[in-house]
CSV table of C-alpha atoms and ligand atoms in Angstrom, one decimal:
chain,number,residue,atom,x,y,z
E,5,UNK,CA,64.2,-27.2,29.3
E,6,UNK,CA,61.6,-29.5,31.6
E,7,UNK,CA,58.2,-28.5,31.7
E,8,UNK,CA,56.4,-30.5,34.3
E,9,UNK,CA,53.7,-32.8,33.6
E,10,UNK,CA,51.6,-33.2,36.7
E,11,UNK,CA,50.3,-29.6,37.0
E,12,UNK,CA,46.9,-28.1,37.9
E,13,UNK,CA,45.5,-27.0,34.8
E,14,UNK,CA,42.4,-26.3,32.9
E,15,UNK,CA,42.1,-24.3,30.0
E,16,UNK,CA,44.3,-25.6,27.3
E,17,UNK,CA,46.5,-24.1,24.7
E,18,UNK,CA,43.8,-24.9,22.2
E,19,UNK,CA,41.2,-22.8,24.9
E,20,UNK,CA,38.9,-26.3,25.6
E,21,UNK,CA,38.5,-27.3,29.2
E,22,UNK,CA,40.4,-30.4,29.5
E,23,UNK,CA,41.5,-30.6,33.5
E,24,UNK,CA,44.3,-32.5,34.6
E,25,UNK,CA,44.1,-34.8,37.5
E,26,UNK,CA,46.2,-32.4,39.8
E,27,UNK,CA,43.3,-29.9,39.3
E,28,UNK,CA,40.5,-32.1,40.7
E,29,UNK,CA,40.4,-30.8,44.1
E,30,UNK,CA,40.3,-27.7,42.8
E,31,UNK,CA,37.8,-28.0,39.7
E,32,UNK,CA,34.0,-27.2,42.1
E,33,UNK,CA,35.1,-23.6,42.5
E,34,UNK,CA,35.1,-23.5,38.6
E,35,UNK,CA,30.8,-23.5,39.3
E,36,UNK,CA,31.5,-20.0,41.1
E,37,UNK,CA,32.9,-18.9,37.6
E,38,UNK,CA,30.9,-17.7,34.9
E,39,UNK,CA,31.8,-16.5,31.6
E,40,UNK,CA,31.6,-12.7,32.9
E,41,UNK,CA,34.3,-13.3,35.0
E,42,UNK,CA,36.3,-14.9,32.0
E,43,UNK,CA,35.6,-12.0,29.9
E,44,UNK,CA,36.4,-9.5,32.9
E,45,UNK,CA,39.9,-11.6,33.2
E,46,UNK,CA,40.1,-11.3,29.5
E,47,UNK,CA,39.9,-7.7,29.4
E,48,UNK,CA,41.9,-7.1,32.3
E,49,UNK,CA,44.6,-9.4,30.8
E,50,UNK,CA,44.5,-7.0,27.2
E,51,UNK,CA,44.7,-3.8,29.3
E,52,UNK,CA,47.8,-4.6,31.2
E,53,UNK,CA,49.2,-6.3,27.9
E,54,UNK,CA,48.8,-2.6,26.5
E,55,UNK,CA,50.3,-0.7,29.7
E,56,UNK,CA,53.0,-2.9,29.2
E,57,UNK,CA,54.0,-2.5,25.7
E,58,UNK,CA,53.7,1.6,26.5
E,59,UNK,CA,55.9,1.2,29.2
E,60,UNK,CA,58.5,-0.7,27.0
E,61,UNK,CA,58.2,1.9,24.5
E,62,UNK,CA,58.3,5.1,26.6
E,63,UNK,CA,61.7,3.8,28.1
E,64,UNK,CA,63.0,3.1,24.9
E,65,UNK,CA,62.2,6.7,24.0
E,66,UNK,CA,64.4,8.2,27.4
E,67,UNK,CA,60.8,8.6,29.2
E,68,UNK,CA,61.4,6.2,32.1
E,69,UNK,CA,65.1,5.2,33.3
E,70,UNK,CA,64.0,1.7,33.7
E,71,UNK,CA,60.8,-0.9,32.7
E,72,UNK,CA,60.4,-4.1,34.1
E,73,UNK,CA,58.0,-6.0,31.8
E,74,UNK,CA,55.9,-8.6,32.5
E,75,UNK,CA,54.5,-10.0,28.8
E,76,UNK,CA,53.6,-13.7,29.1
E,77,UNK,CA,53.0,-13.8,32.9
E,78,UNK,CA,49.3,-12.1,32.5
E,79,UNK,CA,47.2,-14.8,33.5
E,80,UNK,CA,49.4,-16.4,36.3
E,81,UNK,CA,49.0,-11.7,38.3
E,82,UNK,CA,44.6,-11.7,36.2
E,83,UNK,CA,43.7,-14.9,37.2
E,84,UNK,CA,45.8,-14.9,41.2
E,85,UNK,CA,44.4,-11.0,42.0
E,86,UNK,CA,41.2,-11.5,40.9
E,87,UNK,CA,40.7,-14.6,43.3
E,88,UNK,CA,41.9,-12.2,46.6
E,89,UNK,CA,39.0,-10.0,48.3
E,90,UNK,CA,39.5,-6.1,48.7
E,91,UNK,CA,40.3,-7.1,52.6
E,92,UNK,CA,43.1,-9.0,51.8
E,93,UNK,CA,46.5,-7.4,51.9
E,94,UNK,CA,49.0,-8.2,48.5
E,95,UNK,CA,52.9,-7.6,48.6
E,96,UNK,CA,54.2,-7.5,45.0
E,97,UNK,CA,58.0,-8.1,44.0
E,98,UNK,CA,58.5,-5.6,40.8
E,99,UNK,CA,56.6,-7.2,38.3
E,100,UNK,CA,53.4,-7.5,39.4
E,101,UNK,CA,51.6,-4.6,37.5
E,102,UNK,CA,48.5,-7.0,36.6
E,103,UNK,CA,48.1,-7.7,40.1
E,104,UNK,CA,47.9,-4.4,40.9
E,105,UNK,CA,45.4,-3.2,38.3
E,106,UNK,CA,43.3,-6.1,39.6
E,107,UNK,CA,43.5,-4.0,42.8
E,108,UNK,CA,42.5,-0.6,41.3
E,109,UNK,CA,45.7,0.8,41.5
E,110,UNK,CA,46.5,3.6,38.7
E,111,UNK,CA,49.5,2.3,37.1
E,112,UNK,CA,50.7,5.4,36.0
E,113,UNK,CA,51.7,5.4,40.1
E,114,UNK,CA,54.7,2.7,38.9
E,115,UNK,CA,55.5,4.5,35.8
E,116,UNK,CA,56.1,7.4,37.9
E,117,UNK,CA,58.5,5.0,40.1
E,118,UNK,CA,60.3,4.3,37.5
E,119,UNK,CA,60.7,7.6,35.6
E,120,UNK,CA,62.5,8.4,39.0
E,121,UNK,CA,59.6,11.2,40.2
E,122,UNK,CA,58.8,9.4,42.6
E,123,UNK,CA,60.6,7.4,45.9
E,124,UNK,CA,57.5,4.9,46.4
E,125,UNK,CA,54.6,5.7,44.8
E,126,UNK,CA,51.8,5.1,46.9
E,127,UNK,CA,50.1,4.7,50.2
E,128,UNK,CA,48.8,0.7,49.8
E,129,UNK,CA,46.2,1.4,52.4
E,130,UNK,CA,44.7,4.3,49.8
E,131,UNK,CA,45.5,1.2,47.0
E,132,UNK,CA,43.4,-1.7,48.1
E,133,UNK,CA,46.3,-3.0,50.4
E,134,UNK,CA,48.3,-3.2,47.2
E,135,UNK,CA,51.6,-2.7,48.3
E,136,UNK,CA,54.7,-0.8,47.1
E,137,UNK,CA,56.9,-2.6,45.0
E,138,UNK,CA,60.2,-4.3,46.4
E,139,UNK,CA,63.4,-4.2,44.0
E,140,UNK,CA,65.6,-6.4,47.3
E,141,UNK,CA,64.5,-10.1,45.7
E,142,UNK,CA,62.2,-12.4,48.1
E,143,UNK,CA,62.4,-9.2,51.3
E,144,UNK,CA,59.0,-8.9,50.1
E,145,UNK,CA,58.5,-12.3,51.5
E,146,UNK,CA,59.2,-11.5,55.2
E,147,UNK,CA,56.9,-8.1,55.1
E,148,UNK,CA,54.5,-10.0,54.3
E,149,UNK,CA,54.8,-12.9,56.5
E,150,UNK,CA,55.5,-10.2,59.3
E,151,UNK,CA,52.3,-8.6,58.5
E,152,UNK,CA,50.3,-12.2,58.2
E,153,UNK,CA,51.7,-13.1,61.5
E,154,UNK,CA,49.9,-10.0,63.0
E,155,UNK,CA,46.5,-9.9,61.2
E,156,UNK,CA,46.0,-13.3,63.3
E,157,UNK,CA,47.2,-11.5,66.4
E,158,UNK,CA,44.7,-8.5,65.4
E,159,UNK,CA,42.0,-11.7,65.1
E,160,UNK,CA,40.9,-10.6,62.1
E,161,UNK,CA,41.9,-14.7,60.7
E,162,UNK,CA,39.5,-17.4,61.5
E,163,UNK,CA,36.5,-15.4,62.6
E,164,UNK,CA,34.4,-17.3,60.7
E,165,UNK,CA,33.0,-14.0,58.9
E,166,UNK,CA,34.1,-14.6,55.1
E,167,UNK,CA,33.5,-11.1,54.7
E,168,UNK,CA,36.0,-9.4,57.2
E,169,UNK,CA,38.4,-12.4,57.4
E,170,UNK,CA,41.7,-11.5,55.8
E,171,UNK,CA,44.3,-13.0,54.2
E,172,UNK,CA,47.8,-11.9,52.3
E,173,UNK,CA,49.5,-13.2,49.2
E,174,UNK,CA,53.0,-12.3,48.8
E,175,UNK,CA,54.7,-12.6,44.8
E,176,UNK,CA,58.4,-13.4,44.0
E,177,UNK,CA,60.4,-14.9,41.0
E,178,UNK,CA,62.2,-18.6,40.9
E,179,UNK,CA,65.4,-16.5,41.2
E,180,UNK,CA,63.5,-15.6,44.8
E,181,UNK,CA,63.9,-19.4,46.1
E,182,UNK,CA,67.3,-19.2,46.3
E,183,UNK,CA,67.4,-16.3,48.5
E,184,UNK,CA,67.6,-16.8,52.4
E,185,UNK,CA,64.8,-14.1,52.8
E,186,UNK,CA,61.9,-16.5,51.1
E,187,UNK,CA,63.5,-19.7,53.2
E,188,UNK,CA,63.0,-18.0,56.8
E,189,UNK,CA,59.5,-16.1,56.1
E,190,UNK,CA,58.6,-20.0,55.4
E,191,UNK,CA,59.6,-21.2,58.7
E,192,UNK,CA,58.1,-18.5,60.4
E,193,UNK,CA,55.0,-18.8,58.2
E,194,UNK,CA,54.1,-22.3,58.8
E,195,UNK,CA,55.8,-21.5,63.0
E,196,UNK,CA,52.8,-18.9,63.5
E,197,UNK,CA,50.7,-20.8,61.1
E,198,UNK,CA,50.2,-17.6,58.8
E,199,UNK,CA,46.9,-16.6,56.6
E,200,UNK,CA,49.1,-16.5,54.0
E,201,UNK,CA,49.4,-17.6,50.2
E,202,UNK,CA,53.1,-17.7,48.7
E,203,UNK,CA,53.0,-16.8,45.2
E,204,UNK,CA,55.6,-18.3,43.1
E,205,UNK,CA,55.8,-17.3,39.4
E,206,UNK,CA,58.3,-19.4,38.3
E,207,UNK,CA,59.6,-17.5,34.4
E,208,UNK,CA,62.1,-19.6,34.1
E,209,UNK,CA,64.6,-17.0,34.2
E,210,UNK,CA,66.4,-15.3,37.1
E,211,UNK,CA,67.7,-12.7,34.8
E,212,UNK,CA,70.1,-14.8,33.1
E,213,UNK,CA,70.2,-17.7,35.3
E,214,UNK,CA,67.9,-20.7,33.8
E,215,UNK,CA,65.9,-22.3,36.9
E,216,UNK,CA,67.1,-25.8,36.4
E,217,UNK,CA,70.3,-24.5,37.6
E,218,UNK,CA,68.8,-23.2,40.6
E,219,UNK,CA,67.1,-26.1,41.5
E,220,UNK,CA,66.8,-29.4,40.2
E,221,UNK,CA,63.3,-30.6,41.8
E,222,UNK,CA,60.3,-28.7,40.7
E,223,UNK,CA,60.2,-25.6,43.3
E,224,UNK,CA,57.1,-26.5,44.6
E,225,UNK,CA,58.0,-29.2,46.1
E,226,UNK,CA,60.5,-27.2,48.3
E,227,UNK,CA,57.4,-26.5,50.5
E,228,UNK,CA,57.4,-29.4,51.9
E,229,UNK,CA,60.2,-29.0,54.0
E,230,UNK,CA,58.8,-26.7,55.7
E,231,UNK,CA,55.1,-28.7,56.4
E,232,UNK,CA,53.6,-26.3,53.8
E,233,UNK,CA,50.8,-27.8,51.5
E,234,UNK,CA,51.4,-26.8,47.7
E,235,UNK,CA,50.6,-26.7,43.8
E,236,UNK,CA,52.2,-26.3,40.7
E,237,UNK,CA,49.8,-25.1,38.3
E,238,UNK,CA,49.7,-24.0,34.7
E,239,UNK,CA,50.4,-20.2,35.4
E,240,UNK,CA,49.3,-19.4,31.3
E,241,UNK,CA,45.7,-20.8,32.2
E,242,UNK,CA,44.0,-18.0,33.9
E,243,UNK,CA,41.4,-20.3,35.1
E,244,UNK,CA,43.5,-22.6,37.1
E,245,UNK,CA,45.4,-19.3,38.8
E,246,UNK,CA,41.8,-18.4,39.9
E,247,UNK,CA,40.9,-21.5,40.8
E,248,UNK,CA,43.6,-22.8,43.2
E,249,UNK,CA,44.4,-19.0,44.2
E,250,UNK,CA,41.2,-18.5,45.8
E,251,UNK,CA,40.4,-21.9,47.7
E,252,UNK,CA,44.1,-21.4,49.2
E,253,UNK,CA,43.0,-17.4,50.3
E,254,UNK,CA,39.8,-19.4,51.7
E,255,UNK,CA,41.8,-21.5,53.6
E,256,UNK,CA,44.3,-18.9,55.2
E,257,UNK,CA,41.0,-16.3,55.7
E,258,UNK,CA,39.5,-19.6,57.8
E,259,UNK,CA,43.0,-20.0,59.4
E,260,UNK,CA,44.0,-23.3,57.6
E,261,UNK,CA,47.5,-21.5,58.0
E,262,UNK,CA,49.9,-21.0,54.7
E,263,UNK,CA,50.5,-22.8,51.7
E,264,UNK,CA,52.2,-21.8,48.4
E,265,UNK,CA,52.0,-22.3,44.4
E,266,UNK,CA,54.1,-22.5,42.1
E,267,UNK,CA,52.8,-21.0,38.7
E,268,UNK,CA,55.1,-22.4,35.9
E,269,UNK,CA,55.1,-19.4,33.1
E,270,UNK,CA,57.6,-17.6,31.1
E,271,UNK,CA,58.6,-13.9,30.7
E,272,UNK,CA,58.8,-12.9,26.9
E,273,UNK,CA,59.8,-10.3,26.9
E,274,UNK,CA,63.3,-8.7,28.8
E,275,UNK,CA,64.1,-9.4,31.9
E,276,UNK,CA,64.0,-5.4,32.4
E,277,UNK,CA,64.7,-2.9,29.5
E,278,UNK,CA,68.8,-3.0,30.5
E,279,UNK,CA,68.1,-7.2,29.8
E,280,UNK,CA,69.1,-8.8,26.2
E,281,UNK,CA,67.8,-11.5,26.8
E,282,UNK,CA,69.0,-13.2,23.5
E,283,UNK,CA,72.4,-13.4,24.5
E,284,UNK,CA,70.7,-16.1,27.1
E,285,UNK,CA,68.1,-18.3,25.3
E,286,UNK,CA,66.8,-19.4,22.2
E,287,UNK,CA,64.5,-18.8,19.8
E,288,UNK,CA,63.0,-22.1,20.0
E,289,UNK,CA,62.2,-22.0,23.6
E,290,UNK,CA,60.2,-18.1,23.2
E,291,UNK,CA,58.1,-19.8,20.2
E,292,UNK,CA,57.3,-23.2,22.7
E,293,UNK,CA,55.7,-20.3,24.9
E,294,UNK,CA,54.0,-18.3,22.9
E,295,UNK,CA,52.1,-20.6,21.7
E,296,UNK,CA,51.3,-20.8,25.1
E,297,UNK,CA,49.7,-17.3,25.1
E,298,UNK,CA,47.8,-16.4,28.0
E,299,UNK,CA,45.7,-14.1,26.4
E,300,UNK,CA,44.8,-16.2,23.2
E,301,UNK,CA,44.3,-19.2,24.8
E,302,UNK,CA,41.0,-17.5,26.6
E,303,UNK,CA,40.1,-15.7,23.5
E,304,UNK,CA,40.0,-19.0,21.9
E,305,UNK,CA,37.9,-20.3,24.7
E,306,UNK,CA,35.4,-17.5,24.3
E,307,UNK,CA,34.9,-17.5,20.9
E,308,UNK,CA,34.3,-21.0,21.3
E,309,UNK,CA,31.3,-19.6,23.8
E,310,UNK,CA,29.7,-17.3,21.3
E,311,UNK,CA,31.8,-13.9,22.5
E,312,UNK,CA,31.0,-11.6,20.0
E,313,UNK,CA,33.5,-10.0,17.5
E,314,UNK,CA,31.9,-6.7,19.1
E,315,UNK,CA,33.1,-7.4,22.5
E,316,UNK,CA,36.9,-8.4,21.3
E,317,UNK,CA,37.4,-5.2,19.0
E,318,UNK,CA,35.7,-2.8,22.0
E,319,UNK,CA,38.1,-3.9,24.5
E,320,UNK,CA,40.7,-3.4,21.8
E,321,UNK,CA,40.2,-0.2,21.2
E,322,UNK,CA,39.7,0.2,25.4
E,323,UNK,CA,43.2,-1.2,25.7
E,324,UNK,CA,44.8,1.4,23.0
E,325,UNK,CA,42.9,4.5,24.8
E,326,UNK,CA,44.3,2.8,28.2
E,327,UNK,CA,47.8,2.9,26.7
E,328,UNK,CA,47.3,6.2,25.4
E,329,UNK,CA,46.0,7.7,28.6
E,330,UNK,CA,49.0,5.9,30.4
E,331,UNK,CA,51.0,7.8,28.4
E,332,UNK,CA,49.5,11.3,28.6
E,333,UNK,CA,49.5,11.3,32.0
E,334,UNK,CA,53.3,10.0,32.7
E,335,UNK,CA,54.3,12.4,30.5
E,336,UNK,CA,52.7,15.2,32.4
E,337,UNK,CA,54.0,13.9,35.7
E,338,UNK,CA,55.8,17.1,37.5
E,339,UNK,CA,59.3,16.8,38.7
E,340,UNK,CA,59.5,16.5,42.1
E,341,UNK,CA,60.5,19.2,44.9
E,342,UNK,CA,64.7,17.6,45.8
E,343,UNK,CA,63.7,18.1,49.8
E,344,UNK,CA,60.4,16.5,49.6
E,345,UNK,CA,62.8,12.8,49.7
E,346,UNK,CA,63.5,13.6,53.4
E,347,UNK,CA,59.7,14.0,54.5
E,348,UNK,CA,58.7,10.5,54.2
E,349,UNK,CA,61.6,8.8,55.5
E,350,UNK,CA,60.4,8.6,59.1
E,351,UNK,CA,57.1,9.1,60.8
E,352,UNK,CA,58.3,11.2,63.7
E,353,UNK,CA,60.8,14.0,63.4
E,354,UNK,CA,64.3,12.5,62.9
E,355,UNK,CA,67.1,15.0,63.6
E,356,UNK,CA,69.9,12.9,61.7
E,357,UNK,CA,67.3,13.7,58.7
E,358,UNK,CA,66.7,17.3,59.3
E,359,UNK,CA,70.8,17.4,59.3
E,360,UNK,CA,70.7,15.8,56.0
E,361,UNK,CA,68.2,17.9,54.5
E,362,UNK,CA,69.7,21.0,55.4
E,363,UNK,CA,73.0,19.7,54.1
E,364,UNK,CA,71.7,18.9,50.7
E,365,UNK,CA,69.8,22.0,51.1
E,366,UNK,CA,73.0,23.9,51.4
E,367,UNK,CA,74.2,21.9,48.4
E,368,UNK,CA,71.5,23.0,45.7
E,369,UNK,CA,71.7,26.5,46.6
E,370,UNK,CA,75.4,26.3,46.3
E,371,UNK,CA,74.5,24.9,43.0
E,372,UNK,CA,72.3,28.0,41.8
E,373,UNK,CA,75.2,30.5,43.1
E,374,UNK,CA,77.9,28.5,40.7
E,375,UNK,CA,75.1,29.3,37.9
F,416,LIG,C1,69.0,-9.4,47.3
F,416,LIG,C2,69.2,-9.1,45.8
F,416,LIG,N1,70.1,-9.8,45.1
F,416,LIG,C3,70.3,-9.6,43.8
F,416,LIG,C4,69.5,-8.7,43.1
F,416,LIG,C5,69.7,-8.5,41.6
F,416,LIG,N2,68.5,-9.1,40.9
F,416,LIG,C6,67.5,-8.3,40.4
F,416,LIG,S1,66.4,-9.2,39.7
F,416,LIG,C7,67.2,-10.7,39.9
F,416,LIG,C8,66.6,-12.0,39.4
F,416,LIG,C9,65.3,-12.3,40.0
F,416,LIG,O1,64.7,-13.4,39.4
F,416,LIG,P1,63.4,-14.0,39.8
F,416,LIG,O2,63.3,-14.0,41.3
F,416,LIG,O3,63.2,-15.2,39.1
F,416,LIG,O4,62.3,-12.9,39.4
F,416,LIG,P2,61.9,-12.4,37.9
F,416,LIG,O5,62.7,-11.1,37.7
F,416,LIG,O6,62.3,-13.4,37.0
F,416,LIG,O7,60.5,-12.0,37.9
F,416,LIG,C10,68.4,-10.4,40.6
F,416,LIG,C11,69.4,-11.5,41.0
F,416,LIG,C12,68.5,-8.0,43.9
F,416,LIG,N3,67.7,-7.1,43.3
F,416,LIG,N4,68.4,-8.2,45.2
């Protein structure tokens, strides 16, 4: 396995600030950081940490049909989300939970998704422009290059108003970049000169396909094909996602046009909950990364600042109410009405619809009469 060396990083795995050169150009916005923000990314990190291990178990107990976790990869969605602005627009792949609490969604929304109650979830203009999730790998990518390509026809790009100016920041996997989707909404990114910020977590595994098979140059560098500026960075150092994040969403909001990171972190956990990911890599490789972790590294940093023991053990207990809550509340979730999957299918009236709504209407009453 080939971990690069030249990426933009900050924190290290010890938690001291040691920069690399490939962060310099990004290392003044660090001054618009305090440790507030760190401890809000800390907490933020913790809480997702917890939504995810209740989300593992409550599939394991036959509560969801399916979880897709995201352990490892909290600092690469913390440190990324928190550097967007509530205009900007975010279209997630299926992983992307940290993200979207970043953006005030309730997660219990993508619980529901995947106990099946639910086709979609949620309206992302009621979300903070947090999108639904995408399950068709690097589609995600041309939505969101579509809808880039017309918040500069709407002028809301460029205005020089920080404020209303918006931007969008699209997620995907390494497994994403070999997928003709990501390679077109490239060309028409950089064609239209899009306010857009391509996302890249790069977890090493596309399930159970190891990234050096996909591509034997560092991904980021694919970019550059297509006249599009970018940055691997250290995607366990929640500083550096923040960091190079926002002055790239500064840049598209001013209408700099795209540009795209490549955040190099792993997955620990399971690809998703039907994953083993043992039969695939080693031991050796998961202990390499986590002592990597994220989340420890800032703790270390923190302490290192004074943090109090208070402030870690309150956000502890936070996290375990959080997960308790998460719980509670998917649990509770009511099964849906089977006709109310036609009504959001089209905007308008759609006869072929109404057809198949009667028919499967037909069906479950034939149902009850066999009963
Ligand atoms: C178009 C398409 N092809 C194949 C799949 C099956 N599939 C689901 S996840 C996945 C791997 C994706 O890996 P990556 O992009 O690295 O994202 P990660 O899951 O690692 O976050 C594949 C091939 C799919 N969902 N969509």
């Amino acid at each position: 396995m080939t971990v690069a060396r030249e990426f933009a990083s900050v924190l290290s795995p010890e938690g001291k600030l040691e920069p690399t050169e490939a962060f310099e150009p990004f290392a003044d916005r660090l001054k618009q950081a305090n440790d507030e923000l760190w401890g809000t990314a800390f907490r933020q990190m913790k809480l997702v940490r917890a939504f995810d291990r209740e989300g593992t178990n409550l599939q394991r107990q036959g509560q969801l049909a399916l979880y897709v976790q995201l352990e490892g990869q909290e600092a690469a969605q913390i440190g990324s989300g928190l550097a967007t602005r509530p205009q900007d627009t975010v279209f997630p792949s299926y992983r992307e939970h940290g993200v979207g609490l970043v953006r005030g969604l309730d997660l219990v929304k993508i619980l529901a998704l995947l106990r099946g109650v639910t086709n979609s979830g949620w309206n992302p203009e009621e979300e903070n422009n947090f999108r639904n999730y995408t399950l068709v790998i690097a589609s995600q990518t041309l939505h969101a290059t579509g809808y880039a390509m017309g918040q500069t026809l709407d002028g809301k790009v460029g205005t020089g108003n920080a404020d209303e100016d918006e931007a969008t920041i699209v997620y995907f996997g390494d497994g994403s970049t070999s997928q003709g989707d990501l390679n077109e909404a490239l060309v028409f990114a950089k064609s239209y000169n899009t306010p857009e910020v391509f996302f890249l977590q790069n977890n090493h595994w596309a399930i159970s396909v190891p990234v050096s098979v996909q591509s034997p140059v560092p991904l980021y560098r694919r970019a550059d094909g297509f006249g599009i500026p970018s940055v691997q960075i250290d995607g366990n150092d929640v500083m550096a996602a923040w960091a190079v994040t926002g002055q790239f969403m500064d840049d598209a909001r001013a209408g700099k046009g795209p540009s795209f990171i490549e955040a190099l972190t792993y997955r620990m956990g399971a690809h998703t909950t039907s994953d083993d990911p043992t039969k695939y890599r080693t031991r050796d490789e998961e202990q390499h990364w986590r002592e990597r972790d994220p989340i420890d590294r800032l703790e270390k940093y923190l302490r290192a600042q004074g943090t109090t023991d208070a402030f870690f053990s309150d956000i502890e207990t936070e996290a375990a109410d959080y997960a308790s809550d998460i719980r509670r509340r998917t649990l509770a979730l009511p099964n849906p009405e089977p006709l109310q999957m036609f009504n959001h299918a089209y905007a308008e009236p759609n006869q072929e619809i109404e057809r198949q709504q009667m028919a499967f209407f037909d069906f479950e009453a034939s149902l009850e009469e066999d009963a």
